[in-house]
C-alpha cells in the first residue's frame, strides 16, 4: 500500500510534502524506473535540477504516471534548480523553460537558485579554463532573485527558494525580496545538523529541506577513508535498539525536527524502506543522542570554487 506522507504549509500557504526523492547521480538509464517506482509506493515530491542532466528521464516517469492515471499533476510537488550558468537575469527564464521542456510540465511547484555563486554564462554547465579552473560570473544573486520573482508572476513556478545560501546571503535576499524565499535547501544530516541555520530560517518563516540526508555516500569525490554516516556506531546502536535501519532513524529525526528530507535511491527496496518512517517516533533522549553527533562534517564543500566572491561556506553558518 502507498505510504501517506504529511505536508507542511510554506510561507505562501502552499503545501509541500515533508518527504521526497532525490535524483542527483541517478543515471539517465535508471532514474525513470526509480521515479516511477517512487510514485507507485507513495512519493509525491521529486527533487531535481538542470545540472543533474537527467530531467528528461525524470519527465518520462512523471508523464507516464500521469498518463496511467496513477497521479494527477496537482498531486505531485516537483522541484528543480536554476543552474549557476543561468544567474544573469535575462537567462533565468531560459534555464527554467529548459527544465519545464525537459520535464514536459507547464509549471514547477518550487524553483531554487542552486548555488549563490554564478559561473560563466552561455557555454558548458561546468565552464573551466585550460588549467581546469572554474570560470565565474559576477552576477549578484539578488538580481537573479528578482528575475525569479518575475517567473512566479508569469505562472511558471508556484514557489521560489534558495539553496546553499549562508545566513548573510539569506538576510541580503530578504532585505530586497518582494516574494520571500519559501524554502532553503541545504546539506543537513547528523554530522552537519545546521542548528543555527534552522533557527534563523524558523525565525524568518523559511522552510528547510535537508539535502544529502544520508551523508551522500555516492558523492563523486568521496574518499575510501571518509567517515560513513550510515555506519556510524551511534546509529548502528540506535538501529538495533529501535529495530529500524540507520537510514530510517536519521530520516525520522529530520522530519521530527521539522526538516523536509529528499533521500536519493534508485533501488526499490530502499525506496520503500526510506519512506517507511511515519509510524514510529523517536524519544527526546534519542533525538538528543543524534543531535550530539554534529561535527561540522560537510559532504558538498566545493572547495574548487571557494575563491568565488559569493562562495557560501567561508563563514560559520
Ligand atoms: N541543492 C544542492 O546543492 C544539492 C546537493 C546535493 C544533493 N541534493 C539533492 O538531495 C538529494 C539527496 O542527496 P544525495 O543524493 O547527495 O545523497 P543521500 O540521499 O544522502 O544518499 C544517497 C546514497 O545513499 C544510498 N542509499 C539510499 N537509501 C539508502 C538506505 N536506505 N540504506 C543505505 N543506503 C542508501 C544511495 O544508494 P542507491 O541509490 O544505490 O540506493 C546513494 O548512494 C540529491 O539526490 C539531490 O536531489 C541537492
Tab-separated table of C-alpha atoms and ligand atoms in Angstrom:
chain	number	residue	atom	x	y	z
A	1	UNK	CA	0.000	0.000	0.000
A	2	UNK	CA	1.281	3.505	-0.881
A	3	UNK	CA	2.686	5.427	2.095
A	4	UNK	CA	0.950	8.613	3.221
A	5	UNK	CA	3.368	11.498	3.669
A	6	UNK	CA	2.340	14.611	5.640
A	7	UNK	CA	2.776	18.085	4.163
A	8	UNK	CA	3.802	21.424	5.668
A	9	UNK	CA	2.427	24.835	4.732
A	10	UNK	CA	5.026	27.152	3.190
A	11	UNK	CA	5.043	30.899	3.925
A	12	UNK	CA	2.812	31.448	0.861
A	13	UNK	CA	0.225	28.938	2.080
A	14	UNK	CA	1.161	26.214	-0.419
A	15	UNK	CA	1.590	22.663	0.860
A	16	UNK	CA	4.876	20.771	0.441
A	17	UNK	CA	5.291	17.039	1.273
A	18	UNK	CA	7.891	16.594	4.028
A	19	UNK	CA	9.483	13.661	2.220
A	20	UNK	CA	10.676	13.449	-1.390
A	21	UNK	CA	13.010	11.649	-3.781
A	22	UNK	CA	16.490	12.979	-4.597
A	23	UNK	CA	17.714	12.464	-8.177
A	24	UNK	CA	21.323	13.738	-8.189
A	25	UNK	CA	23.625	10.996	-9.568
A	26	UNK	CA	20.653	8.861	-10.618
A	27	UNK	CA	21.777	7.828	-14.081
A	28	UNK	CA	19.522	8.582	-17.040
A	29	UNK	CA	19.193	4.817	-17.582
A	30	UNK	CA	17.917	4.158	-14.060
A	31	UNK	CA	16.128	7.310	-12.954
A	32	UNK	CA	12.923	6.757	-14.981
A	33	UNK	CA	12.283	3.441	-13.259
A	34	UNK	CA	13.240	4.909	-9.862
A	35	UNK	CA	10.787	7.821	-10.182
A	36	UNK	CA	8.018	5.512	-11.459
A	37	UNK	CA	8.590	3.090	-8.569
A	38	UNK	CA	8.710	6.015	-6.152
A	39	UNK	CA	5.347	7.365	-7.320
A	40	UNK	CA	3.868	3.855	-7.104
A	41	UNK	CA	4.928	3.481	-3.463
A	42	UNK	CA	3.665	6.920	-2.400
A	43	UNK	CA	6.350	9.511	-3.173
A	44	UNK	CA	4.739	12.755	-4.340
A	45	UNK	CA	7.708	15.143	-4.070
A	46	UNK	CA	10.549	14.836	-6.599
A	47	UNK	CA	13.750	16.881	-6.251
A	48	UNK	CA	15.693	17.536	-9.432
A	49	UNK	CA	17.922	20.079	-11.134
A	50	UNK	CA	19.063	21.029	-14.606
A	51	UNK	CA	22.644	20.291	-13.522
A	52	UNK	CA	21.774	16.636	-12.806
A	53	UNK	CA	21.347	16.196	-16.580
A	54	UNK	CA	18.536	13.674	-16.201
A	55	UNK	CA	15.403	15.847	-16.157
A	56	UNK	CA	14.234	14.440	-19.480
A	57	UNK	CA	14.183	10.943	-17.970
A	58	UNK	CA	12.557	12.201	-14.752
A	59	UNK	CA	9.921	13.787	-17.022
A	60	UNK	CA	9.355	10.424	-18.752
A	61	UNK	CA	8.446	8.871	-15.406
A	62	UNK	CA	6.222	11.730	-14.230
A	63	UNK	CA	4.329	11.876	-17.517
A	64	UNK	CA	3.942	8.089	-17.655
A	65	UNK	CA	2.393	8.034	-14.180
A	66	UNK	CA	0.060	10.921	-15.059
A	67	UNK	CA	-0.997	9.167	-18.315
A	68	UNK	CA	-1.591	5.899	-16.456
A	69	UNK	CA	-3.883	7.773	-14.070
A	70	UNK	CA	-1.792	6.851	-11.005
A	71	UNK	CA	-1.458	10.559	-10.110
A	72	UNK	CA	-2.656	13.912	-11.371
A	73	UNK	CA	-0.195	16.747	-11.948
A	74	UNK	CA	-1.643	18.538	-8.912
A	75	UNK	CA	-0.864	15.558	-6.656
A	76	UNK	CA	2.868	15.999	-7.315
A	77	UNK	CA	5.327	18.510	-5.888
A	78	UNK	CA	8.074	18.931	-8.477
A	79	UNK	CA	11.229	20.832	-7.527
A	80	UNK	CA	14.077	21.983	-9.750
A	81	UNK	CA	17.009	24.376	-9.523
A	82	UNK	CA	18.437	27.209	-11.577
A	83	UNK	CA	21.986	26.282	-12.535
A	84	UNK	CA	24.978	28.566	-11.921
A	85	UNK	CA	25.440	29.426	-15.608
A	86	UNK	CA	21.909	30.927	-15.746
A	87	UNK	CA	22.208	33.585	-12.995
A	88	UNK	CA	22.164	36.560	-15.339
A	89	UNK	CA	18.620	37.956	-15.061
A	90	UNK	CA	17.811	37.530	-18.768
A	91	UNK	CA	18.847	33.851	-18.570
A	92	UNK	CA	16.714	32.900	-15.561
A	93	UNK	CA	13.558	32.155	-17.558
A	94	UNK	CA	15.729	30.415	-20.185
A	95	UNK	CA	17.015	27.965	-17.551
A	96	UNK	CA	13.557	27.471	-16.097
A	97	UNK	CA	11.952	26.917	-19.508
A	98	UNK	CA	14.617	24.342	-20.403
A	99	UNK	CA	13.737	22.413	-17.233
A	100	UNK	CA	9.998	22.684	-17.969
A	101	UNK	CA	10.565	21.492	-21.549
A	102	UNK	CA	12.694	18.548	-20.381
A	103	UNK	CA	10.138	17.575	-17.740
A	104	UNK	CA	7.269	18.316	-20.149
A	105	UNK	CA	5.410	20.270	-17.466
A	106	UNK	CA	3.662	23.661	-17.530
A	107	UNK	CA	4.840	24.723	-14.108
A	108	UNK	CA	7.113	23.743	-11.234
A	109	UNK	CA	5.982	23.650	-7.634
A	110	UNK	CA	9.295	25.017	-6.382
A	111	UNK	CA	12.324	26.513	-8.128
A	112	UNK	CA	15.527	27.176	-6.214
A	113	UNK	CA	18.693	29.129	-7.002
A	114	UNK	CA	21.003	26.090	-6.847
A	115	UNK	CA	24.071	27.958	-5.507
A	116	UNK	CA	24.754	31.638	-4.730
A	117	UNK	CA	27.844	31.682	-6.978
A	118	UNK	CA	27.386	32.095	-10.714
A	119	UNK	CA	29.542	30.582	-13.466
A	120	UNK	CA	30.371	31.928	-16.912
A	121	UNK	CA	27.175	32.041	-18.950
A	122	UNK	CA	26.126	30.507	-22.245
A	123	UNK	CA	28.574	27.635	-22.567
A	124	UNK	CA	29.343	24.468	-20.660
A	125	UNK	CA	27.436	23.762	-17.431
A	126	UNK	CA	30.820	23.455	-15.687
A	127	UNK	CA	32.952	26.032	-17.558
A	128	UNK	CA	36.706	25.770	-16.940
A	129	UNK	CA	39.853	27.280	-18.397
A	130	UNK	CA	42.737	25.276	-19.863
A	131	UNK	CA	44.154	24.689	-16.352
A	132	UNK	CA	40.853	23.283	-15.103
A	133	UNK	CA	39.990	26.388	-13.063
A	134	UNK	CA	36.274	27.248	-12.967
A	135	UNK	CA	35.217	30.348	-14.898
A	136	UNK	CA	32.997	32.652	-12.869
A	137	UNK	CA	30.214	35.155	-13.480
A	138	UNK	CA	29.978	38.141	-11.153
A	139	UNK	CA	26.173	38.403	-11.314
A	140	UNK	CA	24.713	39.273	-7.927
A	141	UNK	CA	22.247	36.614	-6.734
A	142	UNK	CA	19.941	39.448	-5.575
A	143	UNK	CA	19.421	40.339	-9.251
A	144	UNK	CA	18.878	36.667	-10.050
A	145	UNK	CA	16.219	36.559	-7.320
A	146	UNK	CA	14.325	39.495	-8.873
A	147	UNK	CA	14.147	37.570	-12.166
A	148	UNK	CA	12.839	34.530	-10.269
A	149	UNK	CA	10.066	36.680	-8.798
A	150	UNK	CA	9.018	37.508	-12.382
A	151	UNK	CA	8.775	33.775	-13.151
A	152	UNK	CA	6.249	33.422	-10.300
A	153	UNK	CA	4.217	36.281	-11.745
A	154	UNK	CA	4.261	34.531	-15.155
A	155	UNK	CA	2.864	31.344	-13.586
A	156	UNK	CA	5.916	29.228	-14.475
A	157	UNK	CA	6.552	28.322	-10.857
A	158	UNK	CA	4.365	28.345	-7.718
A	159	UNK	CA	7.050	28.897	-5.072
A	160	UNK	CA	10.666	30.027	-5.167
A	161	UNK	CA	13.588	29.477	-2.833
A	162	UNK	CA	17.341	29.224	-2.454
A	163	UNK	CA	19.913	26.509	-1.916
A	164	UNK	CA	23.375	26.571	-0.341
A	165	UNK	CA	22.943	30.189	0.833
A	166	UNK	CA	24.588	31.172	4.130
A	167	UNK	CA	22.967	33.306	6.846
A	168	UNK	CA	24.285	36.596	5.434
A	169	UNK	CA	23.180	35.746	1.925
A	170	UNK	CA	19.702	34.813	3.202
A	171	UNK	CA	19.447	38.168	5.010
A	172	UNK	CA	20.527	40.014	1.847
A	173	UNK	CA	17.814	38.301	-0.206
A	174	UNK	CA	15.204	39.011	2.461
A	175	UNK	CA	16.118	42.701	2.619
A	176	UNK	CA	15.180	43.280	-1.028
A	177	UNK	CA	12.717	40.495	-1.879
A	178	UNK	CA	9.112	41.227	-2.774
A	179	UNK	CA	8.468	37.471	-2.621
A	180	UNK	CA	10.197	35.893	0.386
A	181	UNK	CA	12.041	32.617	-0.230
A	182	UNK	CA	9.668	29.805	0.736
A	183	UNK	CA	12.407	27.192	1.140
A	184	UNK	CA	16.125	26.941	1.851
A	185	UNK	CA	17.661	23.659	0.698
A	186	UNK	CA	20.979	22.871	2.376
A	187	UNK	CA	23.114	19.904	3.279
A	188	UNK	CA	21.867	18.588	6.605
A	189	UNK	CA	22.370	15.292	8.481
A	190	UNK	CA	23.637	14.259	11.922
A	191	UNK	CA	27.265	15.215	11.094
A	192	UNK	CA	26.095	18.711	9.996
A	193	UNK	CA	22.856	19.346	11.826
A	194	UNK	CA	22.626	23.055	10.876
A	195	UNK	CA	21.136	24.064	14.248
A	196	UNK	CA	21.880	27.773	13.804
A	197	UNK	CA	20.708	27.955	10.192
A	198	UNK	CA	17.480	26.157	11.147
A	199	UNK	CA	16.848	28.663	13.951
A	200	UNK	CA	17.406	31.571	11.563
A	201	UNK	CA	15.057	30.085	8.948
A	202	UNK	CA	12.391	29.380	11.550
A	203	UNK	CA	12.510	32.992	12.714
A	204	UNK	CA	12.085	34.173	9.097
A	205	UNK	CA	9.327	31.741	8.091
A	206	UNK	CA	11.543	29.804	5.667
A	207	UNK	CA	11.068	26.021	5.472
A	208	UNK	CA	14.263	23.951	5.305
A	209	UNK	CA	14.886	20.928	3.095
A	210	UNK	CA	17.833	18.686	4.026
A	211	UNK	CA	19.863	17.524	1.077
A	212	UNK	CA	22.270	14.590	1.322
A	213	UNK	CA	20.280	13.457	4.388
A	214	UNK	CA	22.122	10.108	4.408
A	215	UNK	CA	25.533	11.756	4.074
A	216	UNK	CA	25.705	11.285	0.280
A	217	UNK	CA	27.851	8.110	0.306
A	218	UNK	CA	27.839	8.052	-3.524
A	219	UNK	CA	29.162	11.620	-3.955
A	220	UNK	CA	31.739	11.522	-6.753
A	221	UNK	CA	34.581	12.920	-4.602
A	222	UNK	CA	34.138	10.530	-1.628
A	223	UNK	CA	37.437	9.018	-0.448
A	224	UNK	CA	37.666	5.463	0.881
A	225	UNK	CA	38.598	6.638	4.415
A	226	UNK	CA	35.898	9.316	4.712
A	227	UNK	CA	33.560	8.600	7.639
A	228	UNK	CA	30.371	6.838	6.539
A	229	UNK	CA	27.361	8.252	8.338
A	230	UNK	CA	25.172	5.189	7.831
A	231	UNK	CA	27.856	3.004	9.500
A	232	UNK	CA	28.309	5.314	12.494
A	233	UNK	CA	28.374	3.207	15.708
A	234	UNK	CA	25.866	5.528	17.426
A	235	UNK	CA	23.357	4.978	14.620
A	236	UNK	CA	24.033	1.263	14.462
A	237	UNK	CA	23.389	1.087	18.211
A	238	UNK	CA	20.092	3.003	17.875
A	239	UNK	CA	19.172	0.859	14.888
A	240	UNK	CA	19.481	-2.309	16.979
A	241	UNK	CA	17.572	-0.748	19.875
A	242	UNK	CA	14.667	0.536	17.766
A	243	UNK	CA	14.607	-2.178	15.115
A	244	UNK	CA	14.739	0.452	12.363
A	245	UNK	CA	17.506	0.922	9.779
A	246	UNK	CA	20.099	3.694	10.263
A	247	UNK	CA	18.601	5.470	7.211
A	248	UNK	CA	15.081	5.331	8.679
A	249	UNK	CA	16.334	6.690	12.001
A	250	UNK	CA	18.042	9.752	10.548
A	251	UNK	CA	15.197	10.483	8.130
A	252	UNK	CA	12.716	10.255	11.013
A	253	UNK	CA	14.962	12.526	13.147
A	254	UNK	CA	14.766	15.201	10.445
A	255	UNK	CA	11.003	15.160	9.945
A	256	UNK	CA	10.530	15.138	13.709
A	257	UNK	CA	12.612	18.343	13.980
A	258	UNK	CA	10.570	19.945	11.191
A	259	UNK	CA	13.040	19.442	8.344
A	260	UNK	CA	11.997	18.091	4.921
A	261	UNK	CA	14.101	15.195	3.559
A	262	UNK	CA	14.889	14.099	-0.009
A	263	UNK	CA	16.984	10.903	0.160
A	264	UNK	CA	18.197	9.612	-3.197
A	265	UNK	CA	17.950	5.981	-4.180
A	266	UNK	CA	17.400	4.061	-7.390
A	267	UNK	CA	16.726	0.804	-5.553
A	268	UNK	CA	13.070	-0.161	-4.999
A	269	UNK	CA	13.688	-1.899	-1.678
A	270	UNK	CA	15.426	1.218	-0.319
A	271	UNK	CA	12.725	3.487	-1.801
A	272	UNK	CA	10.191	1.618	0.321
A	273	UNK	CA	12.479	1.481	3.373
A	274	UNK	CA	13.201	5.217	3.306
A	275	UNK	CA	9.596	6.386	3.114
A	276	UNK	CA	8.519	3.983	5.858
A	277	UNK	CA	9.143	6.424	8.716
A	278	UNK	CA	5.680	7.694	9.556
A	279	UNK	CA	4.575	5.022	12.025
A	280	UNK	CA	7.131	5.476	14.802
A	281	UNK	CA	8.530	8.273	16.920
A	282	UNK	CA	11.973	8.903	18.401
A	283	UNK	CA	12.086	9.753	22.098
A	284	UNK	CA	13.584	13.080	23.186
A	285	UNK	CA	16.560	11.113	24.503
A	286	UNK	CA	17.139	9.504	21.084
A	287	UNK	CA	16.719	12.891	19.356
A	288	UNK	CA	19.337	14.407	21.699
A	289	UNK	CA	21.680	11.479	21.087
A	290	UNK	CA	21.517	12.088	17.311
A	291	UNK	CA	21.895	15.854	17.863
A	292	UNK	CA	25.155	15.094	19.704
A	293	UNK	CA	26.720	13.618	16.539
A	294	UNK	CA	27.321	17.017	14.897
A	295	UNK	CA	30.966	17.506	13.879
A	296	UNK	CA	30.665	20.072	11.071
A	297	UNK	CA	31.149	17.260	8.543
A	298	UNK	CA	30.180	18.593	5.125
A	299	UNK	CA	29.986	16.367	2.031
A	300	UNK	CA	29.391	19.129	-0.565
A	301	UNK	CA	32.220	21.595	0.115
A	302	UNK	CA	33.065	22.527	-3.495
A	303	UNK	CA	36.490	23.713	-2.375
A	304	UNK	CA	37.441	24.243	-6.045
A	305	UNK	CA	35.283	27.427	-6.140
A	306	UNK	CA	35.987	28.771	-2.667
A	307	UNK	CA	37.646	31.917	-4.054
A	308	UNK	CA	34.347	32.932	-5.716
A	309	UNK	CA	33.059	36.132	-4.101
A	310	UNK	CA	29.682	34.506	-3.436
A	311	UNK	CA	31.045	31.138	-2.198
A	312	UNK	CA	28.787	30.358	0.790
A	313	UNK	CA	30.841	28.270	3.210
A	314	UNK	CA	33.556	30.740	4.294
A	315	UNK	CA	31.604	31.845	7.382
A	316	UNK	CA	30.344	29.932	10.412
A	317	UNK	CA	26.824	29.305	9.041
B	1	LIG	N1	20.918	21.690	-3.556
B	1	LIG	C1	22.050	21.053	-3.703
B	1	LIG	O1	23.123	21.639	-3.952
B	1	LIG	C2	22.072	19.556	-3.521
B	1	LIG	C3	23.287	18.926	-3.265
B	1	LIG	C4	23.271	17.538	-3.044
B	1	LIG	C5	22.067	16.838	-3.095
B	1	LIG	N2	20.905	17.483	-3.408
B	1	LIG	C6	19.621	16.746	-3.506
B	1	LIG	O2	19.487	15.903	-2.366
B	1	LIG	C7	19.323	14.563	-2.796
B	1	LIG	C8	19.875	13.596	-1.772
B	1	LIG	O3	21.252	13.810	-1.536
B	1	LIG	P1	22.416	12.881	-2.115
B	1	LIG	O4	21.981	12.256	-3.390
B	1	LIG	O5	23.645	13.709	-2.102
B	1	LIG	O6	22.654	11.761	-1.031
B	1	LIG	P2	21.830	10.924	0.060
B	1	LIG	O7	20.388	10.901	-0.270
B	1	LIG	O8	22.273	11.366	1.381
B	1	LIG	O9	22.455	9.478	-0.188
B	1	LIG	C9	22.267	8.768	-1.396
B	1	LIG	C10	23.077	7.487	-1.320
B	1	LIG	O10	22.594	6.671	-0.241
B	1	LIG	C11	22.235	5.391	-0.745
B	1	LIG	N3	21.023	4.972	-0.011
B	1	LIG	C12	19.768	5.446	-0.160
B	1	LIG	N4	18.921	4.887	0.719
B	1	LIG	C13	19.665	4.026	1.446
B	1	LIG	C14	19.368	3.151	2.513
B	1	LIG	N5	18.136	3.035	2.999
B	1	LIG	N6	20.372	2.397	3.036
B	1	LIG	C15	21.640	2.501	2.536
B	1	LIG	N7	21.988	3.318	1.532
B	1	LIG	C16	21.013	4.092	0.993
B	1	LIG	C17	22.019	5.552	-2.231
B	1	LIG	O11	22.319	4.396	-2.953
B	1	LIG	P3	21.296	3.712	-4.003
B	1	LIG	O12	20.819	4.751	-4.956
B	1	LIG	O13	22.141	2.671	-4.658
B	1	LIG	O14	20.198	3.151	-3.160
B	1	LIG	C18	23.062	6.634	-2.549
B	1	LIG	O15	24.340	6.038	-2.683
B	1	LIG	C19	20.050	14.552	-4.141
B	1	LIG	O16	19.823	13.386	-4.878
B	1	LIG	C20	19.557	15.828	-4.726
B	1	LIG	O17	18.232	15.682	-5.231
B	1	LIG	C21	20.887	18.838	-3.591
